[in-house]
Amino acid sequence: MFWSSRKRDPGTDPDRSAHRVSDRGTPSTVDEELLRTLYAEHAGPLFHYVLRLTSGDWQWAEDVVQETLLRAWQHPAAFDPARGPARAWLCTVARHLVIDAHRARRARPAEVGGEALERAAEQAPGEDEIEQALQSWAVADAVRSLSPDHRAILLETYYRGRTMAEAARVLGIPLGTVKSRTYYALHALRLALQERGIEP
């Protein structure tokens, strides 16, 4: 255990000894050494553990590790070998810090930045996920109402993003036919959408 290198008076309370300061109000050399040892032995593995808990959020993981090590420094009695491995205690503290942060985030309203407000202002009234889903179904229905030749042209040129020449090669028809079918397919689709109340 890394705590074994620290010398304690038998009559000293270990929790209070962690807070010893010099005459100038700064942490003692022993406490600084303890903090360095704590960081050197556990910060790396603890960070990787916390990074998984925070879904890869580096900044949050660093904050959690810092708070965990601070609590360990403040409570050296938790590292008594009789109480189990030090890293297990650190992981438990870190996990509780992440859980507490999740709960706190759920308890308060979501923070909204300027970009989100701008997007909300630009969004047309009534435009939501249900409306978008209904519109998608109507568009799919309009496409199904087209002739097979018109559907094939639109599939190749718009959905698959092929050029007119590529579409001609794939469909095995002349380039001029692809151009005229595309024109008439778009015209038919516009009419089909208008019949369903969608203005293209």
XYZ file of C-alpha atoms in Angstrom:
200
model
C 0.000 0.000 0.000
C 1.246 3.452 -0.824
C 0.081 4.700 2.553
C 2.652 2.565 4.383
C 5.414 5.039 3.485
C 3.706 7.710 5.564
C 4.888 7.911 9.156
C 2.180 8.496 11.733
C 2.247 8.987 15.469
C 0.337 6.187 17.123
C -1.811 8.729 18.987
C -2.563 10.904 15.965
C -5.974 10.795 14.298
C -5.221 9.841 10.659
C -7.993 12.044 9.278
C -6.618 15.116 11.015
C -3.034 14.295 10.065
C -3.956 14.580 6.393
C -4.796 18.219 6.952
C -1.547 19.167 8.670
C -0.149 22.437 7.437
C 3.098 24.243 7.985
C 3.401 27.470 9.941
C 2.808 29.388 6.702
C -0.573 27.704 6.063
C 0.609 25.438 3.233
C 0.429 21.640 3.133
C 3.324 19.917 4.851
C 6.069 18.153 2.885
C 4.737 14.779 4.056
C 1.261 15.623 2.718
C 2.671 16.822 -0.599
C 4.645 13.598 -0.919
C 1.514 11.612 -0.081
C -0.472 13.444 -2.747
C 2.248 12.852 -5.351
C 2.405 9.150 -4.467
C -1.373 8.881 -4.610
C -1.431 10.498 -8.045
C 1.489 8.461 -9.416
C 0.054 5.112 -8.347
C -3.624 5.563 -9.110
C -4.389 8.531 -11.392
C -3.784 6.728 -14.709
C -5.836 3.587 -14.090
C -8.512 5.603 -12.311
C -8.771 8.020 -15.246
C -9.304 5.177 -17.739
C -11.973 3.683 -15.483
C -13.769 7.024 -15.098
C -13.473 7.758 -18.827
C -15.659 4.720 -19.489
C -18.165 5.893 -16.870
C -18.383 9.342 -18.477
C -18.831 7.968 -22.014
C -15.482 9.327 -23.165
C -15.878 12.872 -21.785
C -12.212 13.702 -21.009
C -12.857 16.946 -19.153
C -15.490 15.406 -16.919
C -13.290 12.351 -16.286
C -10.364 14.579 -15.290
C -12.612 16.507 -12.880
C -13.865 13.277 -11.306
C -10.335 11.893 -10.879
C -9.170 15.153 -9.305
C -12.098 15.176 -6.864
C -11.573 11.483 -6.054
C -7.868 11.972 -5.272
C -8.670 15.034 -3.184
C -11.126 12.994 -1.124
C -8.556 10.236 -0.742
C -6.014 12.760 0.500
C -8.574 14.144 2.965
C -9.505 10.684 4.300
C -6.364 8.542 4.587
C -8.084 6.252 7.106
C -10.020 4.774 4.177
C -6.768 3.196 3.009
C -6.154 1.037 6.025
C -5.049 -2.337 4.585
C -7.640 -4.029 6.780
C -10.369 -2.239 4.792
C -9.302 -3.671 1.442
C -7.394 -2.473 -1.654
C -6.953 1.288 -2.080
C -7.937 1.267 -5.733
C -11.276 -0.363 -4.959
C -12.088 2.527 -2.611
C -11.013 5.075 -5.233
C -13.152 3.439 -7.925
C -16.144 3.386 -5.602
C -15.755 7.098 -4.793
C -15.336 7.945 -8.492
C -18.391 5.902 -9.460
C -20.484 7.690 -6.821
C -19.284 11.083 -8.085
C -20.341 10.207 -11.650
C -23.731 8.902 -10.467
C -24.297 12.064 -8.421
C -23.439 14.213 -11.442
C -25.890 12.245 -13.637
C -28.625 12.749 -11.065
C -27.863 16.454 -10.784
C -28.024 16.878 -14.571
C -31.402 15.144 -14.728
C -32.747 17.222 -11.854
C -32.090 20.587 -13.505
C -33.350 21.832 -16.874
C -31.068 21.308 -19.827
C -28.749 24.194 -20.560
C -29.378 25.778 -23.928
C -26.638 27.583 -25.804
C -26.950 30.264 -28.462
C -26.781 27.828 -31.373
C -29.703 25.781 -30.058
C -31.788 28.927 -29.619
C -30.982 30.043 -33.166
C -32.014 26.660 -34.561
C -35.257 26.799 -32.586
C -35.967 30.304 -33.913
C -35.339 29.186 -37.512
C -37.545 26.129 -37.152
C -40.944 26.553 -38.774
C -43.925 26.401 -36.381
C -45.231 22.871 -35.957
C -42.145 21.274 -37.464
C -41.411 18.329 -35.239
C -40.515 14.675 -35.507
C -44.092 13.470 -35.990
C -44.716 15.926 -38.800
C -41.445 14.952 -40.468
C -42.373 11.262 -40.224
C -45.792 11.897 -41.755
C -44.220 13.921 -44.561
C -41.706 11.119 -45.221
C -44.532 8.614 -45.563
C -46.389 10.917 -47.957
C -43.273 11.365 -50.105
C -42.695 7.586 -50.162
C -46.322 7.083 -51.196
C -45.958 9.684 -53.970
C -42.812 7.959 -55.271
C -44.624 4.587 -55.254
C -47.378 6.114 -57.407
C -44.903 6.849 -60.226
C -44.381 4.513 -63.161
C -41.578 1.924 -62.765
C -39.408 3.782 -65.337
C -39.797 7.099 -63.514
C -39.079 5.467 -60.144
C -35.929 3.828 -61.530
C -34.619 7.132 -62.935
C -35.194 9.032 -59.676
C -33.673 6.195 -57.655
C -30.465 6.305 -59.675
C -30.089 10.070 -60.115
C -31.357 11.407 -56.782
C -31.211 8.678 -54.138
C -28.022 6.994 -55.326
C -26.472 10.249 -56.524
C -25.394 8.988 -59.938
C -24.703 11.324 -62.853
C -26.949 11.128 -65.922
C -24.234 9.193 -67.791
C -23.814 6.717 -64.897
C -27.574 6.235 -64.677
C -27.719 5.579 -68.432
C -24.996 2.940 -68.089
C -26.661 1.267 -65.063
C -30.149 1.265 -66.606
C -28.908 0.330 -70.076
C -30.679 3.190 -71.865
C -29.404 6.147 -73.947
C -28.312 9.346 -72.195
C -31.016 11.392 -73.961
C -33.684 9.030 -72.597
C -32.318 9.441 -69.069
C -32.553 13.236 -69.385
C -36.135 13.241 -70.700
C -37.323 10.602 -68.199
C -35.765 12.565 -65.336
C -37.627 15.695 -66.431
C -40.982 13.897 -66.700
C -40.392 11.886 -63.504
C -39.797 15.086 -61.514
C -42.910 16.659 -63.047
C -45.002 13.594 -62.130
C -43.553 13.533 -58.630
C -44.363 17.236 -58.125
C -47.992 16.573 -59.091
C -48.181 13.500 -56.845
C -46.835 15.509 -53.887
C -49.294 18.347 -54.503
C -52.168 15.829 -54.503
C -50.995 14.778 -51.029
C -50.846 18.338 -49.731
C -47.060 18.716 -49.935
C -45.674 21.702 -51.768
C -42.269 20.743 -53.267
